[in-house]
Structures are given as C-alpha cells and as structure tokens.
Tab-separated table of C-alpha atoms and ligand atoms in Angstrom:
chain	number	residue	atom	x	y	z
A	1	MET	CA	-10.736	-10.586	-17.313
A	2	ALA	CA	-8.737	-9.841	-14.239
A	3	GLY	CA	-7.204	-7.048	-16.299
A	4	CYS	CA	-10.210	-4.865	-15.327
A	5	THR	CA	-8.388	-3.257	-12.369
A	6	ASP	CA	-11.078	-0.593	-11.935
A	7	GLY	CA	-14.315	-2.311	-12.893
A	8	CYS	CA	-16.033	-2.345	-16.281
A	9	GLY	CA	-17.086	1.283	-16.582
A	10	THR	CA	-16.953	2.316	-12.930
A	11	ASP	CA	-14.885	5.174	-11.511
A	12	ALA	CA	-13.424	4.671	-8.042
A	13	ARG	CA	-13.275	8.476	-7.375
A	14	THR	CA	-16.810	9.660	-7.949
A	15	ALA	CA	-19.829	8.230	-6.132
A	16	PRO	CA	-22.617	7.216	-8.535
A	17	ALA	CA	-25.074	10.110	-8.641
A	18	SER	CA	-28.277	9.126	-10.400
A	19	PRO	CA	-30.624	6.515	-8.952
A	20	ALA	CA	-30.734	4.684	-12.272
A	21	TRP	CA	-26.980	4.357	-12.426
A	22	ARG	CA	-26.881	3.112	-8.793
A	23	ARG	CA	-29.566	0.563	-9.602
A	24	ALA	CA	-27.546	-0.611	-12.630
A	25	LEU	CA	-24.435	-0.963	-10.407
A	26	TRP	CA	-26.419	-3.034	-7.838
A	27	ILE	CA	-27.594	-5.333	-10.596
A	28	ALA	CA	-24.037	-5.628	-11.955
A	29	LEU	CA	-22.848	-6.418	-8.408
A	30	ALA	CA	-25.537	-9.115	-7.957
A	31	VAL	CA	-24.823	-10.713	-11.297
A	32	ASN	CA	-21.069	-10.743	-10.747
A	33	ALA	CA	-21.337	-12.061	-7.139
A	34	GLY	CA	-23.851	-14.699	-8.317
A	35	MET	CA	-21.654	-15.866	-11.218
A	36	PHE	CA	-18.627	-16.030	-8.896
A	37	MET	CA	-20.544	-18.551	-6.725
A	38	ILE	CA	-21.902	-20.431	-9.722
A	39	GLU	CA	-18.375	-20.864	-11.284
A	40	LEU	CA	-16.792	-21.713	-7.964
A	41	ILE	CA	-19.395	-24.374	-7.090
A	42	GLY	CA	-19.752	-25.531	-10.696
A	43	GLY	CA	-16.001	-25.738	-11.077
A	44	HIS	CA	-15.772	-27.864	-7.975
A	45	MET	CA	-18.665	-30.182	-9.080
A	46	ALA	CA	-17.431	-30.456	-12.744
A	47	GLY	CA	-13.815	-30.844	-11.600
A	48	SER	CA	-12.772	-27.838	-13.747
A	49	VAL	CA	-9.940	-25.553	-12.582
A	50	ALA	CA	-10.572	-23.198	-15.573
A	51	LEU	CA	-14.052	-22.449	-14.182
A	52	LYS	CA	-12.589	-21.607	-10.828
A	53	ALA	CA	-9.992	-19.351	-12.468
A	54	ASP	CA	-12.720	-17.598	-14.466
A	55	ALA	CA	-14.601	-17.064	-11.150
A	56	LEU	CA	-11.592	-14.854	-10.084
A	57	ASP	CA	-12.697	-12.096	-12.517
A	58	PHE	CA	-16.313	-12.178	-11.312
A	59	LEU	CA	-14.976	-11.766	-7.743
A	60	GLY	CA	-12.818	-8.878	-8.750
A	61	ASP	CA	-15.615	-7.161	-10.695
A	62	ALA	CA	-18.127	-7.697	-7.882
A	63	ALA	CA	-15.576	-6.005	-5.593
A	64	ASN	CA	-15.302	-3.100	-8.076
A	65	TYR	CA	-19.038	-2.564	-8.149
A	66	ALA	CA	-19.286	-2.778	-4.302
A	67	ILE	CA	-16.442	-0.223	-4.064
A	68	ALA	CA	-18.156	2.066	-6.580
A	69	LEU	CA	-21.415	1.897	-4.540
A	70	LEU	CA	-20.071	2.070	-1.023
A	71	VAL	CA	-16.579	3.639	-0.988
A	72	ALA	CA	-16.406	5.969	-4.058
A	73	GLY	CA	-16.661	9.572	-3.001
A	74	MET	CA	-15.027	8.907	0.381
A	75	ALA	CA	-11.522	10.146	1.271
A	76	LEU	CA	-8.670	8.653	-0.661
A	77	VAL	CA	-7.427	6.692	2.401
A	78	TRP	CA	-10.671	4.660	2.446
A	79	ARG	CA	-10.620	4.045	-1.361
A	80	ALA	CA	-6.923	3.013	-1.116
A	81	ARG	CA	-7.707	0.594	1.809
A	82	ALA	CA	-10.610	-0.928	-0.097
A	83	ALA	CA	-8.386	-1.414	-3.142
A	84	LEU	CA	-5.649	-2.906	-0.933
A	85	LEU	CA	-8.137	-5.477	0.496
A	86	LYS	CA	-9.494	-6.290	-2.940
A	87	GLY	CA	-5.904	-6.790	-4.314
A	88	LEU	CA	-4.940	-9.083	-1.446
A	89	VAL	CA	-8.187	-11.154	-1.831
A	90	LEU	CA	-7.493	-11.497	-5.591
A	91	ILE	CA	-3.875	-12.559	-4.949
A	92	SER	CA	-4.960	-15.184	-2.350
A	93	PHE	CA	-7.657	-16.532	-4.633
A	94	GLY	CA	-5.362	-16.529	-7.700
A	95	GLY	CA	-2.757	-18.383	-5.650
A	96	TRP	CA	-5.206	-20.983	-4.500
A	97	VAL	CA	-6.415	-21.551	-8.136
A	98	ALA	CA	-2.846	-21.933	-9.354
A	99	PHE	CA	-2.147	-24.443	-6.612
A	100	THR	CA	-5.393	-26.368	-7.508
A	101	ALA	CA	-4.235	-26.389	-11.131
A	102	ILE	CA	-0.848	-27.973	-10.230
A	103	GLU	CA	-2.628	-30.505	-7.966
A	104	ARG	CA	-4.989	-31.457	-10.818
A	105	ALA	CA	-2.129	-31.720	-13.285
A	106	LEU	CA	-0.473	-34.282	-10.948
A	107	GLU	CA	-3.719	-36.299	-10.307
A	108	GLY	CA	-4.903	-35.977	-13.838
A	109	ALA	CA	-8.734	-36.524	-14.012
A	110	PRO	CA	-10.399	-34.710	-16.941
A	111	PRO	CA	-13.349	-32.408	-15.934
A	112	GLN	CA	-16.914	-32.903	-17.096
A	113	ALA	CA	-16.734	-31.056	-20.457
A	114	PHE	CA	-20.418	-30.477	-20.937
A	115	ALA	CA	-21.070	-28.867	-17.489
A	116	MET	CA	-17.885	-26.906	-17.941
A	117	GLY	CA	-18.957	-25.555	-21.374
A	118	ALA	CA	-22.533	-24.805	-20.274
A	119	ILE	CA	-21.347	-22.703	-17.326
A	120	GLY	CA	-18.809	-20.879	-19.558
A	121	VAL	CA	-21.603	-19.946	-21.938
A	122	LEU	CA	-23.710	-18.721	-19.036
A	123	ALA	CA	-20.761	-16.612	-17.837
A	124	LEU	CA	-20.348	-15.116	-21.318
A	125	ALA	CA	-24.035	-14.192	-21.366
A	126	ALA	CA	-23.767	-12.630	-17.926
A	127	ASN	CA	-20.838	-10.515	-18.918
A	128	VAL	CA	-22.412	-9.420	-22.273
A	129	GLY	CA	-25.673	-8.569	-20.443
A	130	VAL	CA	-24.003	-6.466	-17.814
A	131	ALA	CA	-21.852	-4.715	-20.397
A	132	LEU	CA	-24.873	-3.770	-22.506
A	133	MET	CA	-26.717	-2.493	-19.442
A	134	LEU	CA	-23.717	-0.370	-18.282
A	135	TYR	CA	-22.938	0.871	-21.753
A	136	ARG	CA	-26.186	2.814	-21.907
A	137	PHE	CA	-25.042	4.959	-18.985
A	138	ARG	CA	-21.596	5.813	-20.163
A	139	GLU	CA	-20.805	9.244	-21.453
A	140	GLY	CA	-17.565	10.421	-23.143
A	141	ASP	CA	-15.175	8.476	-25.293
A	142	ALA	CA	-12.772	7.413	-22.534
A	143	ASN	CA	-15.607	5.829	-20.471
A	144	MET	CA	-17.070	4.023	-23.438
A	145	ARG	CA	-13.647	2.752	-24.243
A	146	SER	CA	-12.951	1.372	-20.740
A	147	VAL	CA	-16.366	-0.471	-20.715
A	148	TRP	CA	-15.560	-1.872	-24.067
A	149	ILE	CA	-11.973	-3.060	-23.376
A	150	CYS	CA	-12.834	-4.450	-20.008
A	151	SER	CA	-15.945	-6.306	-21.219
A	152	ARG	CA	-14.035	-7.617	-24.275
A	153	ASN	CA	-11.321	-9.025	-22.004
A	154	ASP	CA	-13.952	-10.672	-19.728
A	155	ALA	CA	-15.590	-12.204	-22.773
A	156	ILE	CA	-12.229	-13.533	-24.061
A	157	GLY	CA	-11.757	-15.315	-20.646
A	158	ASN	CA	-15.246	-16.827	-20.968
A	159	VAL	CA	-14.630	-17.982	-24.548
A	160	ALA	CA	-11.322	-19.531	-23.408
A	161	VAL	CA	-13.198	-21.615	-20.837
A	162	VAL	CA	-15.662	-22.791	-23.479
A	163	ALA	CA	-12.790	-23.540	-25.883
A	164	ALA	CA	-11.081	-25.552	-23.079
A	165	ALA	CA	-14.315	-27.486	-22.509
A	166	VAL	CA	-14.385	-28.349	-26.215
A	167	GLY	CA	-10.796	-29.330	-26.053
A	168	VAL	CA	-11.387	-31.616	-23.093
A	169	PHE	CA	-14.369	-33.152	-24.931
A	170	GLY	CA	-12.354	-33.666	-28.103
A	171	THR	CA	-9.207	-35.082	-26.522
A	172	GLY	CA	-10.412	-36.620	-23.229
A	173	SER	CA	-7.386	-34.928	-21.705
A	174	PHE	CA	-7.340	-32.510	-18.662
A	175	TRP	CA	-4.663	-30.364	-20.241
A	176	PRO	CA	-6.879	-27.763	-22.006
A	177	ASP	CA	-8.520	-27.139	-18.582
A	178	ILE	CA	-5.220	-26.771	-16.783
A	179	ILE	CA	-3.663	-24.509	-19.430
A	180	VAL	CA	-6.640	-22.064	-19.507
A	181	ALA	CA	-6.742	-22.101	-15.684
A	182	GLY	CA	-3.116	-21.338	-15.533
A	183	ILE	CA	-3.349	-18.344	-17.873
A	184	LEU	CA	-6.391	-16.901	-16.091
A	185	ALA	CA	-4.840	-17.433	-12.668
A	186	ALA	CA	-1.551	-15.727	-13.854
A	187	LEU	CA	-3.599	-12.766	-15.176
A	188	GLY	CA	-5.499	-12.544	-11.819
A	189	LEU	CA	-2.254	-12.647	-9.824
A	190	TRP	CA	-0.699	-9.952	-12.076
A	191	GLY	CA	-3.794	-7.772	-11.806
A	192	GLY	CA	-3.948	-8.216	-8.011
A	193	THR	CA	-0.305	-7.313	-7.655
A	194	GLN	CA	-0.799	-4.106	-9.703
A	195	ILE	CA	-3.773	-3.178	-7.457
A	196	VAL	CA	-1.779	-3.773	-4.301
A	197	LYS	CA	1.181	-1.746	-5.615
A	198	GLN	CA	-1.012	1.206	-6.494
A	199	ALA	CA	-2.926	1.096	-3.215
A	200	LEU	CA	0.340	0.946	-1.155
A	201	GLY	CA	1.664	3.898	-3.179
A	202	GLU	CA	-1.473	5.897	-2.372
A	203	LEU	CA	-1.369	4.930	1.360
A	204	ALA	CA	2.139	6.245	1.530
A	205	LEU	CA	0.926	9.759	0.473
A	206	PRO	CA	1.049	12.591	2.971
A	207	ASP	CA	-1.934	12.840	5.342
A	208	GLU	CA	-3.586	15.876	3.870
A	209	ARG	CA	-3.769	14.115	0.402
A	210	LEU	CA	-5.172	10.974	2.007
A	211	ARG	CA	-8.015	12.826	3.772
A	212	ARG	CA	-9.087	14.445	0.472
A	213	ALA	CA	-11.942	12.966	-1.526
B	301	ZN	ZN1	-13.750	-8.174	-15.394
C-alpha cells in the first residue's frame, strides 16, 4: 500500500551490492512499473477508480526500486531530491484519483466488475511474487519485517479492490468502487505528504551533511 514509504525491502542509503540483488530489484521495478500501467489503463477501460487508486502504490514502489538502483549510495542531497520528486508525484497522482472518484460519484456509472476483479487478482499475484523474490535476499530481523509489513499492506490494498469488484457485482452500485478508491487515494496522499516532509527536512540540513553519502 502507499504506506511503503521506502520500498518493500529496499534501503535508500546503501546501493545494492551483489549482482543478484540488483537483478532482483530490476525485476521488481519492471513488474511494478508494468502493473502501474495495467491498472491505470485497465481502470480507465473498466471505469474503475479503485484500480487507478491501487495503481498509485505500484507507482510509488516502482519509484522506490528505481531510487534503490540509481540514487542509493549517492550524497544525501540527491537522495532527498529524489524522495521529494517521488513524494510530489504521489501527491499529484493521489489528488487526481480523489478528484476522479468525486467525479464518478456524481456521474454514477458502475464499473465492469469482472475486469476490475481480474486485474485486482493479477495485482495481488504480482505483489506476492515480488515479495517472495525479495524475501530470499533479506538478512536480519528488521529487514525481513519491513518486507513483510510492506508486502502485507500492498496485498490488503489488492484484496480491497477485489472485494470492491465483488461488491459492485453483487449490488450493481458504483459505491464499493468509490469507497475503496477514496481510502487508497487518502493513504497515498498521506504517504506522499510524509515523504515530502521528510525530504524537505533533509534538504534543510547543513551543507556538509547533505554532501555526505
Ligand atoms: Zn507498496
């Protein structure tokens, strides 16, 4: 879920050392970027705001893996700038999803429940697959725990989308879609705000701290 402020099992401070770990991060980046596009386009075609809201987390996680691969190990100033950019993108996207949810609530056409549920199941499979792949590389209790908590939150978001699809199917109403979208968008906006706050705090540090890795 958008609660993974630092990626599922990635560390923004240290660059990934082993080639196998780097390869796993590239795969995680590709899967998350791909699922972002699938949920965004699928959400548009199926008329589901919840799918678009769930795409928010894939976007944030893809950004985390990109940061882990490209920016980790650089000076703090670059890591903080990358985090600031990520936070601002998440807030913009979350705001757009929230706006879309309100628009849909006023128009009121129910989404295509089957397509919505199928993409939700695919998203769940993608998150579980990536979590299992990354879990093999984690060492230490704290790391294991962060992969576990973050992946569990992502899975809860995916299950909420599938539950909303079932709700739409059962009731013929668009409300389950809007409600789940609203919750996921709110979590995304909250997560984005936390990231921006932390990044701005880091960028306000004295120069010699900012130039340090
Ligand atoms: Zn996530």
